[in-house]
C-alpha cells in the first residue's frame, strides 16, 4: 500500500516539476533604443508578455539609455535575444555568433534626411557645411547609410551632431537647432502629427531588409526555434499584429544571415564608430 501511495505521489509531482523546469528558464531581451525608454517599454513589454505565455519562458526586457550602450552590451554578449539593426547583427554575429530569427517582410529599411518644412534647402548641395543631426554614429538607416551616402556619393561636407534618439533628431530639425537630420521613415511616422507637419524629406537612401530579432548561440537551438515559432504564431493573430505594428513589424517572416550579407559590401565599416 505504501509502495502504491509513493507511486501516486511521484506521478502527481512529475508534471508540476516539469512545468516548473520550463517556466524557470529566464532570458534577457535587448532592444535598440530608437525611442526614449518609456515608449520602448510600452511597445515591447506587451509583446514579451504574450510570448511568455506561448513559450513558457520568462523574458526580461533590458533597456539601454542610448545606442552606444546597447552596442557595448550586445558586443559583450549580454543579451540572450536582441532586436537590432542589420549592421549591428553583422557585428554581433562576428563577435558573439548571434543569429537572426525573424524580421519584417512588408517593407525595406531606408534612411531619410529631413529638413524643416519652411527651410530654403531644396538639394543636398544646399546643406554643404551645415550641421546635421543623427541619433548616434551607428544607427543604420538614420546615420551609417546616410553618412556613407552624403560623404561617399555626394561628397557633402557637414558637421555631425549626435543626439541619442530618432525623436531628438526630428525635434532638433523642427526647432532649427540643426539644418537637417537623419532618421528612418518608420520612426518619422511615429512622431506627433504637429511635429511631422514641420518637417519634409529631402533625401532617402537605398533600402535594405529591416531589423531582425536575433538570438545568442548560448540559447539552446530548441529554445531559439520555440521563440521563432511563438513570434510567428503571435504575429498571425489580430492581437499580435496590433502589438507588433508599434515596433513596427507588419509581416513577420523567418530570417537568416543570408538576408543581411549584402551589407558587408556597402563599405559601412569606414563610418562605424565604437564609443
Short mmCIF file of C-alpha atoms in Angstrom, two decimals:
data_model
loop_
_atom_site.label_atom_id
_atom_site.label_comp_id
_atom_site.label_asym_id
_atom_site.label_seq_id
_atom_site.Cartn_x
_atom_site.Cartn_y
_atom_site.Cartn_z
CA UNK A 1 0.00 0.00 0.00
CA UNK A 2 2.83 2.37 0.92
CA UNK A 3 4.50 1.49 -2.39
CA UNK A 4 1.36 2.36 -4.36
CA UNK A 5 0.98 5.61 -2.44
CA UNK A 6 4.57 6.57 -3.26
CA UNK A 7 3.98 5.89 -6.96
CA UNK A 8 0.90 8.12 -6.91
CA UNK A 9 2.82 10.95 -5.25
CA UNK A 10 5.60 10.70 -7.85
CA UNK A 11 3.07 10.69 -10.69
CA UNK A 12 1.37 13.77 -9.31
CA UNK A 13 4.64 15.61 -8.69
CA UNK A 14 6.19 14.94 -12.11
CA UNK A 15 4.02 17.30 -14.18
CA UNK A 16 4.50 20.04 -11.59
CA UNK A 17 8.26 19.58 -11.67
CA UNK A 18 8.28 19.62 -15.49
CA UNK A 19 6.20 22.78 -15.61
CA UNK A 20 8.45 24.44 -13.05
CA UNK A 21 11.51 23.50 -15.08
CA UNK A 22 10.09 25.02 -18.26
CA UNK A 23 8.97 28.23 -16.57
CA UNK A 24 12.29 28.63 -14.75
CA UNK A 25 14.15 29.41 -17.98
CA UNK A 26 14.68 33.17 -18.00
CA UNK A 27 16.10 35.00 -20.99
CA UNK A 28 17.11 38.64 -21.37
CA UNK A 29 15.88 40.66 -24.33
CA UNK A 30 17.66 43.80 -25.53
CA UNK A 31 16.07 46.32 -27.89
CA UNK A 32 17.91 49.02 -29.81
CA UNK A 33 16.75 52.33 -28.27
CA UNK A 34 15.18 54.05 -31.26
CA UNK A 35 12.70 55.67 -28.86
CA UNK A 36 13.02 57.01 -25.33
CA UNK A 37 12.85 54.35 -22.61
CA UNK A 38 9.23 54.79 -21.53
CA UNK A 39 7.92 54.40 -25.09
CA UNK A 40 10.26 51.48 -25.75
CA UNK A 41 8.95 49.58 -22.72
CA UNK A 42 5.33 50.44 -23.60
CA UNK A 43 5.93 48.97 -27.06
CA UNK A 44 7.87 45.83 -26.16
CA UNK A 45 6.63 44.67 -22.76
CA UNK A 46 3.16 43.60 -24.03
CA UNK A 47 4.83 41.65 -26.84
CA UNK A 48 7.16 39.85 -24.45
CA UNK A 49 4.28 39.09 -22.07
CA UNK A 50 2.37 37.47 -24.93
CA UNK A 51 5.47 35.49 -25.96
CA UNK A 52 5.96 34.28 -22.38
CA UNK A 53 2.52 32.66 -22.48
CA UNK A 54 3.37 30.86 -25.72
CA UNK A 55 6.91 29.75 -24.83
CA UNK A 56 6.81 29.20 -21.08
CA UNK A 57 9.97 31.34 -20.82
CA UNK A 58 10.42 34.32 -18.57
CA UNK A 59 11.56 37.20 -20.77
CA UNK A 60 13.26 40.15 -19.10
CA UNK A 61 13.40 43.35 -21.14
CA UNK A 62 16.72 45.18 -20.70
CA UNK A 63 16.67 48.84 -21.66
CA UNK A 64 19.60 50.99 -22.76
CA UNK A 65 19.61 54.78 -22.43
CA UNK A 66 21.35 55.26 -25.77
CA UNK A 67 22.54 53.26 -28.76
CA UNK A 68 26.28 53.10 -27.85
CA UNK A 69 25.36 51.47 -24.52
CA UNK A 70 23.21 48.93 -26.39
CA UNK A 71 26.15 48.23 -28.73
CA UNK A 72 28.56 47.55 -25.89
CA UNK A 73 26.09 45.14 -24.32
CA UNK A 74 25.48 43.00 -27.40
CA UNK A 75 29.18 43.03 -28.35
CA UNK A 76 29.81 41.58 -24.88
CA UNK A 77 27.02 39.03 -25.39
CA UNK A 78 24.88 40.35 -22.54
CA UNK A 79 21.54 39.74 -24.29
CA UNK A 80 20.04 36.30 -24.91
CA UNK A 81 17.72 37.78 -27.54
CA UNK A 82 18.14 41.18 -29.17
CA UNK A 83 16.24 43.33 -31.64
CA UNK A 84 18.96 45.18 -33.53
CA UNK A 85 19.63 46.87 -36.81
CA UNK A 86 21.07 44.75 -39.64
CA UNK A 87 24.57 46.20 -39.38
CA UNK A 88 24.54 45.59 -35.64
CA UNK A 89 23.66 41.98 -36.49
CA UNK A 90 26.82 41.64 -38.60
CA UNK A 91 28.90 42.95 -35.72
CA UNK A 92 27.05 40.75 -33.21
CA UNK A 93 27.45 37.71 -35.44
CA UNK A 94 31.19 38.32 -35.83
CA UNK A 95 31.80 38.97 -32.13
CA UNK A 96 29.37 36.61 -30.42
CA UNK A 97 27.68 34.43 -33.06
CA UNK A 98 24.20 35.99 -32.79
CA UNK A 99 21.81 34.63 -35.43
CA UNK A 100 18.61 36.23 -36.77
CA UNK A 101 15.23 34.62 -36.06
CA UNK A 102 12.51 36.84 -37.54
CA UNK A 103 12.20 40.11 -39.47
CA UNK A 104 9.60 42.23 -41.23
CA UNK A 105 8.93 41.37 -44.88
CA UNK A 106 6.49 44.19 -45.64
CA UNK A 107 8.98 46.98 -46.19
CA UNK A 108 12.61 47.93 -46.66
CA UNK A 109 14.68 49.94 -44.21
CA UNK A 110 15.61 53.33 -45.67
CA UNK A 111 17.35 56.28 -44.15
CA UNK A 112 15.59 59.62 -44.60
CA UNK A 113 17.14 63.05 -44.36
CA UNK A 114 14.63 65.62 -43.10
CA UNK A 115 14.71 69.41 -43.11
CA UNK A 116 12.30 71.97 -41.72
CA UNK A 117 9.29 72.32 -44.00
CA UNK A 118 9.83 76.05 -44.47
CA UNK A 119 13.62 75.82 -44.85
CA UNK A 120 15.33 77.01 -48.07
CA UNK A 121 17.06 73.65 -48.65
CA UNK A 122 15.98 72.04 -51.93
CA UNK A 123 19.05 69.93 -52.81
CA UNK A 124 21.70 68.11 -50.80
CA UNK A 125 24.31 70.56 -52.05
CA UNK A 126 22.43 73.32 -50.20
CA UNK A 127 23.48 71.64 -46.93
CA UNK A 128 27.22 71.83 -47.61
CA UNK A 129 28.99 72.96 -44.43
CA UNK A 130 25.83 72.66 -42.32
CA UNK A 131 25.23 70.84 -39.03
CA UNK A 132 23.21 67.62 -39.41
CA UNK A 133 21.69 65.68 -36.50
CA UNK A 134 21.92 61.89 -36.20
CA UNK A 135 20.69 59.65 -33.37
CA UNK A 136 24.14 58.04 -32.98
CA UNK A 137 27.10 57.22 -35.22
CA UNK A 138 25.96 53.62 -35.75
CA UNK A 139 22.19 53.89 -36.17
CA UNK A 140 21.98 52.07 -39.50
CA UNK A 141 19.47 53.84 -41.74
CA UNK A 142 19.48 57.14 -39.90
CA UNK A 143 23.26 57.51 -39.64
CA UNK A 144 25.54 54.85 -41.17
CA UNK A 145 23.79 54.57 -44.53
CA UNK A 146 23.04 58.28 -44.58
CA UNK A 147 26.56 59.46 -43.76
CA UNK A 148 28.02 56.97 -46.25
CA UNK A 149 25.78 58.41 -48.98
CA UNK A 150 26.32 62.07 -48.08
CA UNK A 151 30.09 61.62 -47.93
CA UNK A 152 30.79 58.86 -50.46
CA UNK A 153 28.21 59.59 -53.15
CA UNK A 154 27.69 63.34 -52.84
CA UNK A 155 30.98 64.49 -51.27
CA UNK A 156 28.96 66.66 -48.90
CA UNK A 157 30.87 68.37 -46.09
CA UNK A 158 28.84 68.59 -42.89
CA UNK A 159 29.14 68.75 -39.11
CA UNK A 160 27.52 65.71 -37.42
CA UNK A 161 25.64 66.20 -34.17
CA UNK A 162 24.69 63.02 -32.29
CA UNK A 163 21.54 63.46 -30.18
CA UNK A 164 20.89 59.86 -28.94
CA UNK A 165 17.39 59.13 -30.33
CA UNK A 166 15.42 59.49 -33.56
CA UNK A 167 12.85 61.62 -31.77
CA UNK A 168 15.58 64.06 -30.71
CA UNK A 169 16.76 64.31 -34.31
CA UNK A 170 13.34 65.42 -35.53
CA UNK A 171 12.98 67.91 -32.68
CA UNK A 172 16.40 69.41 -33.40
CA UNK A 173 15.46 69.98 -37.03
CA UNK A 174 11.99 71.35 -36.29
CA UNK A 175 13.41 73.77 -33.69
CA UNK A 176 16.13 74.96 -36.05
CA UNK A 177 18.97 73.58 -33.91
CA UNK A 178 20.37 71.77 -36.96
CA UNK A 179 19.85 72.28 -40.68
CA UNK A 180 18.84 68.66 -41.28
CA UNK A 181 18.61 65.30 -39.55
CA UNK A 182 18.90 61.61 -40.33
CA UNK A 183 16.10 59.21 -39.40
CA UNK A 184 14.07 56.38 -40.88
CA UNK A 185 10.56 56.51 -42.27
CA UNK A 186 9.05 54.26 -39.58
CA UNK A 187 10.21 56.45 -36.68
CA UNK A 188 9.30 59.65 -38.54
CA UNK A 189 5.73 58.39 -38.88
CA UNK A 190 5.66 57.66 -35.14
CA UNK A 191 6.18 61.32 -34.25
CA UNK A 192 3.30 63.59 -33.21
CA UNK A 193 1.42 64.94 -36.21
CA UNK A 194 2.24 68.56 -35.38
CA UNK A 195 5.97 67.69 -35.39
CA UNK A 196 5.70 65.82 -38.69
CA UNK A 197 3.92 68.82 -40.17
CA UNK A 198 7.04 70.92 -39.59
CA UNK A 199 9.33 68.51 -41.48
CA UNK A 200 9.85 67.33 -45.03
CA UNK A 201 12.04 64.61 -46.53
CA UNK A 202 14.90 65.88 -48.68
CA UNK A 203 16.63 62.55 -49.44
CA UNK A 204 16.21 58.77 -49.00
CA UNK A 205 18.89 56.05 -49.01
CA UNK A 206 18.67 52.73 -50.83
CA UNK A 207 16.52 50.20 -48.98
CA UNK A 208 17.72 47.07 -47.13
CA UNK A 209 15.92 44.32 -45.22
CA UNK A 210 14.92 45.63 -41.78
CA UNK A 211 15.84 44.84 -38.18
CA UNK A 212 15.77 41.20 -37.04
CA UNK A 213 15.08 39.70 -33.65
CA UNK A 214 18.25 37.69 -33.02
CA UNK A 215 19.47 35.08 -30.55
CA UNK A 216 22.80 34.44 -28.84
CA UNK A 217 24.17 30.94 -29.57
CA UNK A 218 24.14 30.07 -25.85
CA UNK A 219 20.34 29.85 -26.14
CA UNK A 220 19.68 26.18 -26.99
CA UNK A 221 18.60 25.70 -30.60
CA UNK A 222 15.31 24.17 -29.45
CA UNK A 223 14.53 27.32 -27.44
CA UNK A 224 15.52 29.55 -30.35
CA UNK A 225 13.07 27.67 -32.55
CA UNK A 226 10.41 27.86 -29.86
CA UNK A 227 10.88 31.64 -29.72
CA UNK A 228 10.73 31.92 -33.52
CA UNK A 229 7.60 29.76 -33.72
CA UNK A 230 5.93 31.68 -30.89
CA UNK A 231 6.70 35.01 -32.56
CA UNK A 232 5.32 33.90 -35.93
CA UNK A 233 2.23 32.38 -34.29
CA UNK A 234 1.59 35.59 -32.33
CA UNK A 235 2.12 37.65 -35.49
CA UNK A 236 -0.64 35.66 -37.23
CA UNK A 237 -3.24 36.82 -34.69
CA UNK A 238 -5.13 40.12 -34.61
CA UNK A 239 -3.71 40.85 -31.16
CA UNK A 240 -0.14 40.16 -32.30
CA UNK A 241 -0.49 42.27 -35.43
CA UNK A 242 -1.72 45.19 -33.35
CA UNK A 243 1.15 44.84 -30.88
CA UNK A 244 3.88 44.38 -33.50
CA UNK A 245 2.69 47.28 -35.63
CA UNK A 246 4.08 49.51 -32.87
CA UNK A 247 7.67 48.25 -33.44
CA UNK A 248 6.85 48.44 -36.42
CA UNK A 249 6.83 44.91 -37.82
CA UNK A 250 3.84 44.33 -40.08
CA UNK A 251 4.60 40.99 -41.76
CA UNK A 252 6.85 38.70 -39.71
CA UNK A 253 8.88 36.03 -41.52
CA UNK A 254 11.82 33.81 -40.62
CA UNK A 255 15.20 35.47 -41.07
CA UNK A 256 18.66 34.11 -41.89
CA UNK A 257 22.14 35.60 -42.18
CA UNK A 258 21.78 35.45 -45.97
CA UNK A 259 19.25 38.29 -45.69
CA UNK A 260 21.98 40.66 -44.50
CA UNK A 261 25.30 39.62 -46.07
CA UNK A 262 24.93 42.24 -48.84
CA UNK A 263 25.66 44.87 -46.20
CA UNK A 264 29.25 43.67 -45.96
CA UNK A 265 29.85 45.15 -49.43
CA UNK A 266 28.47 48.62 -48.62
CA UNK A 267 31.69 49.98 -47.08
CA UNK A 268 30.00 50.89 -43.81
CA UNK A 269 32.99 49.92 -41.70
CA UNK A 270 34.54 53.24 -42.72
CA UNK A 271 31.72 55.05 -40.89
CA UNK A 272 31.27 52.75 -37.88
CA UNK A 273 32.39 54.35 -34.61
CA UNK A 274 32.60 52.35 -31.38
CA UNK A 275 32.16 54.76 -28.48
#
